[in-house]
PDB file of C-alpha atoms and ligand atoms in Angstrom:
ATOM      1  CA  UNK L 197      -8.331  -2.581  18.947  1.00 58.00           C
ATOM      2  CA  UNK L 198      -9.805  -5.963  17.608  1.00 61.00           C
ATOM      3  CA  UNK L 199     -12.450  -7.571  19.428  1.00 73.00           C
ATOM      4  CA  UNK L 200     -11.703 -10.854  20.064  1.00 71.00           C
ATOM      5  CA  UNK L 201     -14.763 -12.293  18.673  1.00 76.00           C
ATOM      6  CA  UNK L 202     -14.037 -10.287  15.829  1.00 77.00           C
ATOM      7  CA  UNK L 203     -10.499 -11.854  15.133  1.00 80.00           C
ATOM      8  CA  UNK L 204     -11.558 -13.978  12.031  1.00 82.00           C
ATOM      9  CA  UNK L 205     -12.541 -11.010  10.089  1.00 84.00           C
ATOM     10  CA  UNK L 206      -9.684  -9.333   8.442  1.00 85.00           C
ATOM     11  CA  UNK L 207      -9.432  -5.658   9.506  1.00 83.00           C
ATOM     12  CA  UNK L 208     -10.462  -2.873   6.687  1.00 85.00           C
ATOM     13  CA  UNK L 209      -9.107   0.441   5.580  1.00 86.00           C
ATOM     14  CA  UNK L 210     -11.783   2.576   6.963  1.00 87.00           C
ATOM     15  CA  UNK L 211     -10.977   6.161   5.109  1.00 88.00           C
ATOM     16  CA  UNK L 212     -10.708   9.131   6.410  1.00 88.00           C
ATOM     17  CA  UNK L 213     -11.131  12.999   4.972  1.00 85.00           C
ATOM     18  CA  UNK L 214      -7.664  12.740   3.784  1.00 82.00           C
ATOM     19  CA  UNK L 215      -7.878   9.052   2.399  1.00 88.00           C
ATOM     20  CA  UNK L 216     -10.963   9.063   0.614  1.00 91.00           C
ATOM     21  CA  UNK L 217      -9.741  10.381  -2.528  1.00 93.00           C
ATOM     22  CA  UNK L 218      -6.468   7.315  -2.331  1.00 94.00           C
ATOM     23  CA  UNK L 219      -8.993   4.826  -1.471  1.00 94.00           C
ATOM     24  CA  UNK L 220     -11.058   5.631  -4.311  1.00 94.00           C
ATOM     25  CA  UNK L 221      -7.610   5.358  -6.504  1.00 96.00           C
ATOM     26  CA  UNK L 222      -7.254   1.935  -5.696  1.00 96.00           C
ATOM     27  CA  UNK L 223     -10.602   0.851  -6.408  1.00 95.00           C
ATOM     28  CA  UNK L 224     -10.111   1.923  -9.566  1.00 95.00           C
ATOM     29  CA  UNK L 225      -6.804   0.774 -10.268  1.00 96.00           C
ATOM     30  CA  UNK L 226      -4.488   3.417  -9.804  1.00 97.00           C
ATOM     31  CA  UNK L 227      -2.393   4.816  -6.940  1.00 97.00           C
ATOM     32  CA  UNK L 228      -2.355   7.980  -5.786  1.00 97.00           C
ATOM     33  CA  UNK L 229       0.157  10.002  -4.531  1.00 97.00           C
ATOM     34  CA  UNK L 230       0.461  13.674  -3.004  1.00 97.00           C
ATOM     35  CA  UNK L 231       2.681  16.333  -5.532  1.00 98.00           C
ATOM     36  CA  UNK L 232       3.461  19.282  -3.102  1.00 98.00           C
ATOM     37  CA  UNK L 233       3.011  22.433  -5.907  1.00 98.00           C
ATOM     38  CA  UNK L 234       5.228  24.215  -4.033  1.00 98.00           C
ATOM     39  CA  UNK L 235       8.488  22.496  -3.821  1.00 98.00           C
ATOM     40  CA  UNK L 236       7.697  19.287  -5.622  1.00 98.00           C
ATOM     41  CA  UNK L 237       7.869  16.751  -2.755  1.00 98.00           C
ATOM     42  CA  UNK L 238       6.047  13.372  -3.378  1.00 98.00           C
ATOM     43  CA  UNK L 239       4.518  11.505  -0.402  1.00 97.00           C
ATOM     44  CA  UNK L 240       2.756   8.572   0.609  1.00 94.00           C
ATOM     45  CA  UNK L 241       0.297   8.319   2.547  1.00 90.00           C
ATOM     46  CA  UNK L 242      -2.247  11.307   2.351  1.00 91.00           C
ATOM     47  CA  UNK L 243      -2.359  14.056   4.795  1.00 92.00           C
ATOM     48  CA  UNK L 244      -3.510  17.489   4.976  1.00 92.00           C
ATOM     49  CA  UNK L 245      -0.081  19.524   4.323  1.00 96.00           C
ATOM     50  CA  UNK L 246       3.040  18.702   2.638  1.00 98.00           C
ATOM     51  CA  UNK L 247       5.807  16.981   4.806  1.00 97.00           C
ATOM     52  CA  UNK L 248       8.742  18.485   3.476  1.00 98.00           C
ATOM     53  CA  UNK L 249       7.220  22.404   3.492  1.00 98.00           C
ATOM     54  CA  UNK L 250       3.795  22.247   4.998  1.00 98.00           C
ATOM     55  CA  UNK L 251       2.310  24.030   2.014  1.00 98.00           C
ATOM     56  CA  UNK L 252      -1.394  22.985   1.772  1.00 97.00           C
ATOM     57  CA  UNK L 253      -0.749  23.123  -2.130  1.00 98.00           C
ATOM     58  CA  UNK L 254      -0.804  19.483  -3.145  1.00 96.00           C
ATOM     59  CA  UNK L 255      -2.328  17.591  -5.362  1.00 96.00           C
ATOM     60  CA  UNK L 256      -2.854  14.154  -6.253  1.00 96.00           C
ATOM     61  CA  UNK L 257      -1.304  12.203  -9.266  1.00 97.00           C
ATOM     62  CA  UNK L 258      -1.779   8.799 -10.396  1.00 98.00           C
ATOM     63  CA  UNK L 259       2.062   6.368  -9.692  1.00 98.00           C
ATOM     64  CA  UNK L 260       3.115   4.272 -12.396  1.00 98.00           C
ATOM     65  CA  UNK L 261       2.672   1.260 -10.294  1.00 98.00           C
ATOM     66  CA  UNK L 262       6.398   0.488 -10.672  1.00 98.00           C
ATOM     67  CA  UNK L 263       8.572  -0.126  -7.636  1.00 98.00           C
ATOM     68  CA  UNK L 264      11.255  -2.372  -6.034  1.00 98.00           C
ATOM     69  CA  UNK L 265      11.336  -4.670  -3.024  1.00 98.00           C
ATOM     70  CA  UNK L 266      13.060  -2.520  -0.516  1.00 98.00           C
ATOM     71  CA  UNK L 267      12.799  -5.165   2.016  1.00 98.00           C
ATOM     72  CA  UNK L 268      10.810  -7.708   2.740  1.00 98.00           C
ATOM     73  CA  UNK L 269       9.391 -10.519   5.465  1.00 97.00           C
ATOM     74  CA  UNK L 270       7.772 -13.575   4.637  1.00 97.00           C
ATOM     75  CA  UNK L 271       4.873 -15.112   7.138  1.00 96.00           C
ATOM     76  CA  UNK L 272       4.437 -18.296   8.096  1.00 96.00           C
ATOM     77  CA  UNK L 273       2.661 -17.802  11.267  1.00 94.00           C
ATOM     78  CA  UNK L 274      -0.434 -15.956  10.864  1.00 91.00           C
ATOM     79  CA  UNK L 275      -0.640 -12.999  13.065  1.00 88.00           C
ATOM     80  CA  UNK L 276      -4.459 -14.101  14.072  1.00 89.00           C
ATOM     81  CA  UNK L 277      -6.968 -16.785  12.020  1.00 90.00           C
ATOM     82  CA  UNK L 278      -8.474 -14.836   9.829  1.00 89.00           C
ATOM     83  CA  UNK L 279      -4.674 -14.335   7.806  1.00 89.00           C
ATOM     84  CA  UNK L 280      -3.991 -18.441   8.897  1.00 90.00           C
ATOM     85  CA  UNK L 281      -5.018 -19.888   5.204  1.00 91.00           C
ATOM     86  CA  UNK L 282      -2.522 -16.774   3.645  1.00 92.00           C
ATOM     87  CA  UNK L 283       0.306 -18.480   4.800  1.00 95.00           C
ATOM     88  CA  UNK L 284       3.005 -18.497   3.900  1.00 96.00           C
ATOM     89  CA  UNK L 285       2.839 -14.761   2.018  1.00 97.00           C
ATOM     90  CA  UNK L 286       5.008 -12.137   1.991  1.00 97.00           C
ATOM     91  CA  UNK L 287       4.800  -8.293   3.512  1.00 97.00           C
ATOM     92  CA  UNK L 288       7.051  -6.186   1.174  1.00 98.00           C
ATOM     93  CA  UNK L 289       8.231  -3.050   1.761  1.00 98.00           C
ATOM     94  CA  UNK L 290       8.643  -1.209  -1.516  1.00 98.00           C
ATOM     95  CA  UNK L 291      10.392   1.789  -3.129  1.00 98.00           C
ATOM     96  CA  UNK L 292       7.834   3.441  -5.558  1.00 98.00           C
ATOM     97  CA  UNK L 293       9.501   4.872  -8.901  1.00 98.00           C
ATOM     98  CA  UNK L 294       8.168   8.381  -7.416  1.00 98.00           C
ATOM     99  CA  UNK L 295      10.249   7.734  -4.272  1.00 97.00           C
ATOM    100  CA  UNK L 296       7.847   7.328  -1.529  1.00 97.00           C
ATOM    101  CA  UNK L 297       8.023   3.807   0.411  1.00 97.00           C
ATOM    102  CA  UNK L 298       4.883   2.138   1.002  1.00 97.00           C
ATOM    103  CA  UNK L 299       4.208  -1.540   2.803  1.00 97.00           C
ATOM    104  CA  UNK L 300       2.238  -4.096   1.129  1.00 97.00           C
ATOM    105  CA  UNK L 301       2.151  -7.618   0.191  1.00 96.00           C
ATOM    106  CA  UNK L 302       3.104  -9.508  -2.621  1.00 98.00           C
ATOM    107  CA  UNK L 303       1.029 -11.366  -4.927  1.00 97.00           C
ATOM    108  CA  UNK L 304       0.633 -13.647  -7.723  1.00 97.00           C
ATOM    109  CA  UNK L 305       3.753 -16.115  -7.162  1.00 97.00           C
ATOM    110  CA  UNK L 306       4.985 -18.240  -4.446  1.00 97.00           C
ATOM    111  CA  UNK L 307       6.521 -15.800  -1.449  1.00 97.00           C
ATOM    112  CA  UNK L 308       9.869 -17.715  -1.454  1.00 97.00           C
ATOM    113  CA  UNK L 309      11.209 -15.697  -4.792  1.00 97.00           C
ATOM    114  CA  UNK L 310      11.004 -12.351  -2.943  1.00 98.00           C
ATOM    115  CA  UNK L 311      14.200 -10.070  -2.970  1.00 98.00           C
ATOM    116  CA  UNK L 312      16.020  -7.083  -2.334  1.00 98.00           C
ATOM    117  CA  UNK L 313      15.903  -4.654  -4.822  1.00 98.00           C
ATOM    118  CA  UNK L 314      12.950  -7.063  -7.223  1.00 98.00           C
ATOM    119  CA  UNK L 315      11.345  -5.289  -9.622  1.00 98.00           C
ATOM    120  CA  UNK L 316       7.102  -5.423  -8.968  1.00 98.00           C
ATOM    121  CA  UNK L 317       3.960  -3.872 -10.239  1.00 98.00           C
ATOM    122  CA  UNK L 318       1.317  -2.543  -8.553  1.00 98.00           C
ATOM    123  CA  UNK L 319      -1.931  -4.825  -8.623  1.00 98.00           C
ATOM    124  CA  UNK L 320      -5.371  -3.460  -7.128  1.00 97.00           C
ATOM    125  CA  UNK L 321      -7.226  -6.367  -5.532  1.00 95.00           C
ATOM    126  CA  UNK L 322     -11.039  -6.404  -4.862  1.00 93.00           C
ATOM    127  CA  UNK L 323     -11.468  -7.795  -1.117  1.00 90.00           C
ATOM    128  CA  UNK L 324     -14.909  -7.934   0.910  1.00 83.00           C
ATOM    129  CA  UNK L 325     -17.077  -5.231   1.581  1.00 81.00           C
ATOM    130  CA  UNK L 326     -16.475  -3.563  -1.419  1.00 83.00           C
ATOM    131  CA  UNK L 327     -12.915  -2.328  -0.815  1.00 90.00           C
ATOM    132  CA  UNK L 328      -9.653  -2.820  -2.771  1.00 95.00           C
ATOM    133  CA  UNK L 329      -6.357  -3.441  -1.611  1.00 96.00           C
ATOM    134  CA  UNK L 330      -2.674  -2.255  -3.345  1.00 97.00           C
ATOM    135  CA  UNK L 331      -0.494  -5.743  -3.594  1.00 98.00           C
ATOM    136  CA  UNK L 332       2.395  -6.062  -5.724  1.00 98.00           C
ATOM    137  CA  UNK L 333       3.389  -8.735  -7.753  1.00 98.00           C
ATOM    138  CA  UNK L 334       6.368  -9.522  -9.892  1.00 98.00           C
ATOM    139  CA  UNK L 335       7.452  -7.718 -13.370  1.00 96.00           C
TER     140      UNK L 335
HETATM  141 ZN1  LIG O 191       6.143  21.005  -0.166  1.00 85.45          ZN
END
């Protein structure tokens, strides 16, 4: 829940036991996603056990960064003031090469080419407090 007096800040992954190790990815450039050892299911996001077999056997690989727009909505009214001077941008869902969907936004180009099935790349942004963000922009 956002404080109110809070609402100009723009809310922060804050990572958890299973997230560190992704969060850490993105800082330094690269995505990570969960390889079940067991029967080779690839997810996104992080948890504890594999989703398809609940083996605790996974590990963590880096994605190519390749993907396509899956779908996509583009903003124009900012969902509180501190996203009112990203307008108008774009929240993308994409389709990673390794299969797992992921939502993000897109970067680097004005929102209005976004479209189905668009080919993007992964593209780690610094933000404040030390964080970075995975955006995608256009390949
Ligand atoms: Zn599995």
């Amino acid at each position: 829940m956002i404080n109110p007096k809070d609402a100009h800040i723009k809310p922060m992954p804050m990572p958890d036991a299973d997230s560190e190790v992704y969060w850490r990815g993105i800082q330094d450039g690269k995505l990570l996603l969960q390889h079940c050892r067991d029967c080779g299911h690839v997810q996104f996001y992080q948890t504890s056990i594999c989703r398809n077999c609940s083996s605790e056997h996974l590990e963590h690989r880096a994605a190519s960064g390749r993907a396509r727009v899956h779908s996509f909505s583009v903003v124009h009214r900012a969902p509180g003031p501190a996203f009112k001077q990203d307008t108008p941008y774009a929240v993308i869902l994409v389709e990673l090469e390794e299969g797992p969907r992921m939502i993000s936004s897109f970067v680097g180009a004005d929102p209005a080419v976004v479209t189905f099935d668009m080919a993007v790349e992964l593209v780690c942004e610094p933000v404040d407090g030390g964080m970075a963000l995975p955006r995608f922009r256009a390949r």
